[in-house]
Short mmCIF file of C-alpha atoms in Angstrom, two decimals:
data_model
loop_
_atom_site.label_atom_id
_atom_site.label_comp_id
_atom_site.label_asym_id
_atom_site.label_seq_id
_atom_site.Cartn_x
_atom_site.Cartn_y
_atom_site.Cartn_z
CA MET A 1 20.81 -30.39 -12.66
CA SER A 2 23.07 -31.32 -15.73
CA GLY A 3 21.94 -31.07 -18.89
CA LEU A 4 17.51 -30.71 -17.73
CA PRO A 5 16.37 -26.73 -18.50
CA ASP A 6 14.58 -24.98 -14.34
CA TYR A 7 11.55 -23.97 -16.24
CA TYR A 8 10.14 -22.83 -12.99
CA ALA A 9 13.18 -20.26 -12.53
CA ILE A 10 12.40 -19.50 -16.36
CA LEU A 11 8.95 -19.04 -15.93
CA GLY A 12 8.99 -16.97 -12.39
CA VAL A 13 6.91 -19.76 -10.47
CA LEU A 14 7.20 -22.34 -8.05
CA PRO A 15 6.88 -25.99 -9.07
CA ARG A 16 4.16 -25.78 -6.96
CA ALA A 17 2.51 -22.26 -9.21
CA SER A 18 -0.82 -23.41 -10.08
CA THR A 19 -1.56 -23.63 -14.45
CA GLU A 20 -3.34 -20.76 -13.84
CA GLU A 21 -0.08 -18.78 -12.60
CA ILE A 22 2.21 -20.64 -14.55
CA ARG A 23 -0.02 -19.32 -18.03
CA ARG A 24 0.39 -15.38 -16.18
CA ALA A 25 3.93 -15.99 -15.72
CA TYR A 26 3.80 -16.71 -19.05
CA LEU A 27 1.60 -13.91 -20.43
CA ARG A 28 3.63 -11.21 -18.75
CA LEU A 29 7.09 -12.96 -19.73
CA ALA A 30 6.38 -13.62 -23.03
CA GLN A 31 5.09 -10.07 -23.79
CA GLN A 32 8.55 -8.33 -21.69
CA HIS A 33 10.58 -9.64 -24.23
CA HIS A 34 9.66 -10.35 -27.10
CA PRO A 35 11.98 -9.07 -29.64
CA ASP A 36 9.46 -6.78 -31.31
CA VAL A 37 9.21 -4.76 -27.34
CA THR A 38 12.67 -4.71 -27.16
CA GLY A 39 13.55 -3.98 -30.31
CA GLU A 40 16.55 -6.92 -29.34
CA ALA A 41 16.33 -9.63 -31.37
CA HIS A 42 18.46 -11.76 -28.94
CA GLU A 43 16.12 -11.95 -27.00
CA ALA A 44 14.36 -14.56 -29.48
CA ALA A 45 17.13 -17.40 -28.31
CA GLU A 46 14.92 -15.94 -24.01
CA ILE A 47 11.47 -16.22 -26.18
CA LYS A 48 12.36 -19.87 -27.41
CA LYS A 49 13.04 -20.98 -23.80
CA ILE A 50 9.83 -19.24 -22.32
CA ASN A 51 7.91 -21.28 -24.33
CA ASP A 52 9.49 -24.22 -24.05
CA ALA A 53 8.80 -23.81 -20.24
CA PHE A 54 5.43 -23.57 -20.75
CA ARG A 55 4.82 -26.06 -23.31
CA VAL A 56 6.74 -28.32 -21.09
CA LEU A 57 4.92 -27.37 -17.74
CA SER A 58 0.79 -26.16 -18.86
CA ASP A 59 0.20 -29.63 -20.34
CA PRO A 60 -0.50 -31.87 -16.79
CA ALA A 61 1.15 -34.88 -18.07
CA ALA A 62 4.68 -33.00 -19.85
CA ARG A 63 5.29 -31.40 -16.51
CA ARG A 64 5.19 -34.83 -14.46
CA GLN A 65 7.51 -36.06 -16.15
CA TYR A 66 8.86 -32.99 -15.76
CA ASP A 67 9.04 -32.81 -12.26
CA ALA A 68 9.70 -36.70 -11.97
CA SER A 69 13.00 -36.30 -14.34
CA ARG A 70 13.80 -33.69 -11.89
CA ARG A 71 13.48 -36.13 -8.52
CA LYS A 72 15.69 -38.06 -10.91
CA THR A 73 18.11 -36.22 -11.75
CA ALA A 74 18.50 -34.55 -8.58
CA SER A 75 18.83 -37.23 -6.10
CA ARG A 76 21.25 -38.38 -7.91
CA GLN A 77 24.23 -36.00 -8.29
CA SER A 78 23.19 -34.98 -4.14
CA PRO A 79 25.24 -38.26 -2.49
CA ARG A 80 24.93 -37.88 1.57
CA PRO A 81 28.13 -37.46 3.46
CA ALA A 82 29.21 -39.81 5.29
CA ALA A 83 27.81 -39.99 8.79
CA HIS A 84 31.23 -39.16 10.80
CA SER A 85 30.37 -35.63 8.34
CA ARG A 86 28.92 -32.06 9.67
CA GLN A 87 27.78 -30.60 6.92
CA PRO A 88 27.27 -26.89 7.73
CA ARG A 89 24.12 -25.48 6.26
CA ARG A 90 24.02 -21.81 4.38
CA SER A 91 22.99 -18.78 5.46
CA PRO A 92 22.59 -15.10 4.24
CA HIS A 93 25.67 -15.08 7.05
CA THR A 94 28.35 -17.31 6.01
CA TYR A 95 28.81 -17.19 2.16
CA ARG A 96 31.80 -17.21 -0.10
CA SER A 97 33.60 -13.99 0.01
CA SER A 98 35.03 -14.82 -3.50
CA ARG A 99 30.96 -14.73 -4.59
CA ARG A 100 29.02 -11.47 -5.92
CA ARG A 101 26.38 -9.61 -2.30
CA GLN A 102 23.29 -8.11 -3.73
CA VAL A 103 21.11 -7.42 -0.98
CA ILE A 104 17.88 -5.56 -2.27
CA ASP A 105 15.08 -3.58 -0.26
CA PHE A 106 11.79 -5.49 -0.02
CA PRO A 107 9.32 -3.55 0.96
CA VAL A 108 6.20 -6.10 2.81
CA ARG A 109 2.57 -4.96 4.80
CA PRO A 110 2.41 -5.87 8.48
CA GLU A 111 0.32 -8.34 7.55
CA GLU A 112 2.39 -10.01 4.42
CA THR A 113 4.95 -10.91 7.73
CA ARG A 114 2.07 -12.30 9.63
CA TYR A 115 0.49 -14.97 8.10
CA GLY A 116 3.54 -15.92 5.60
CA SER A 117 1.20 -14.79 2.89
CA PRO A 118 2.92 -15.25 -0.32
CA ILE A 119 4.03 -12.53 -2.15
CA GLN A 120 4.26 -11.87 -6.59
CA ALA A 121 7.04 -9.00 -7.57
CA THR A 122 8.60 -8.07 -9.75
CA ILE A 123 12.90 -7.41 -8.45
CA GLY A 124 15.77 -5.40 -9.90
CA ILE A 125 18.47 -7.38 -9.91
CA ARG A 126 22.44 -6.01 -11.09
CA LEU A 127 24.02 -7.81 -13.58
CA GLU A 128 27.31 -7.59 -14.77
CA CYS A 129 26.87 -6.28 -19.43
CA PRO A 130 27.04 -8.94 -21.53
CA ARG A 131 27.25 -7.10 -24.20
CA CYS A 132 30.37 -5.22 -23.31
CA ALA A 133 32.05 -7.67 -21.32
CA ASN A 134 31.83 -5.58 -18.39
CA ARG A 135 34.61 -3.44 -20.19
CA THR A 136 32.77 0.22 -20.07
CA THR A 137 31.73 1.07 -24.06
CA PRO A 138 29.71 3.85 -23.21
CA ASP A 139 28.92 3.16 -27.37
CA CYS A 140 26.95 -0.10 -25.59
CA LEU A 141 23.44 0.18 -25.92
CA ARG A 142 22.30 -2.82 -23.35
CA CYS A 143 24.43 -0.61 -19.83
CA HIS A 144 25.00 2.00 -21.82
CA GLY A 145 28.79 2.61 -20.48
CA THR A 146 28.25 1.79 -16.92
CA GLY A 147 28.86 -1.79 -17.13
CA HIS A 148 25.94 -3.00 -15.83
CA TYR A 149 22.48 -3.05 -16.28
CA VAL A 150 18.93 -3.77 -13.97
CA HIS A 151 17.61 -7.40 -14.92
CA ARG A 152 13.89 -7.34 -13.89
CA GLN A 153 12.07 -10.95 -12.57
CA ASP A 154 9.87 -11.76 -11.50
CA VAL A 155 9.56 -13.64 -8.04
CA LEU A 156 6.72 -15.70 -6.17
CA LEU A 157 8.03 -15.21 -2.85
CA ARG A 158 6.16 -16.62 0.58
CA LEU A 159 7.61 -15.28 3.61
CA PRO A 160 9.00 -16.83 7.12
CA ARG A 161 6.13 -16.47 9.78
CA GLY A 162 7.18 -14.07 11.84
CA CYS A 163 9.30 -12.06 9.70
CA ARG A 164 11.21 -9.07 10.79
CA SER A 165 12.46 -5.90 8.73
CA GLY A 166 16.30 -6.32 8.34
CA GLN A 167 15.74 -9.65 7.79
CA LEU A 168 17.86 -11.34 5.60
CA ILE A 169 15.81 -13.76 2.85
CA GLU A 170 18.12 -15.60 0.52
CA LEU A 171 16.11 -15.19 -4.07
CA PRO A 172 15.53 -18.15 -5.42
CA LEU A 173 17.67 -17.43 -9.20
CA SER A 174 18.04 -19.56 -12.34
CA ALA A 175 21.36 -21.25 -11.78
CA ASP A 176 22.49 -19.27 -15.71
CA LEU A 177 21.31 -15.52 -13.72
CA TRP A 178 22.76 -17.06 -9.94
CA GLN A 179 25.86 -17.40 -12.81
CA LEU A 180 25.78 -13.60 -13.28
CA ALA A 181 24.48 -12.45 -10.26
CA GLY A 182 25.68 -13.75 -7.18
CA ASP A 183 23.79 -14.06 -5.04
CA VAL A 184 21.05 -11.66 -3.89
CA PHE A 185 18.81 -10.84 -0.73
CA LEU A 186 15.97 -9.80 0.30
CA ARG A 187 16.65 -7.42 3.22
CA ILE A 188 12.62 -7.11 4.93
CA ARG A 189 10.99 -3.19 5.23
CA VAL A 190 7.27 -3.55 6.92
CA GLN A 191 5.98 -0.24 6.38
CA PRO A 192 4.09 1.10 8.96
CA CYS A 193 0.57 0.66 8.33
CA TRP A 194 -1.04 4.53 9.20
#
């Protein structure tokens, strides 16, 4: 959606999230990215995005207007394919080889897979360092010379009912994060219940 920020992705909540879930996500992110906590001045831009997202999503009237704008923008940007053309469905097993791909093991309890429970979690996503542009500069404070760092992303997932160990689930990311991380999949690992 060009020009329209994805406030749900910024806060790491689903579009059907309650006002309380939005508030909790906002408080967690505001604390996590606050320049006084991180000691990094560039976090001010991130805080501004978080504040803007919360301002819109916590106000019912502003949220309705935002959701309507998202639907309108999405309908304009996704033209219907011609009747004779067939669009293949994207699955975790068919992806462009030029994209980076990350698979993260995601432990779950058996009851969470049985009923398709919603799970709130913090996922560590490996990103290229924006400060040293992946040049592995030894004095880089962000990546400490590795060229990569782990970005912690709070997510709310609804597991498919009856999912099994080894199943891959694509992690929905904001467009900005997707450009940096590539395709990110969670590999379900059902933990034994003993």
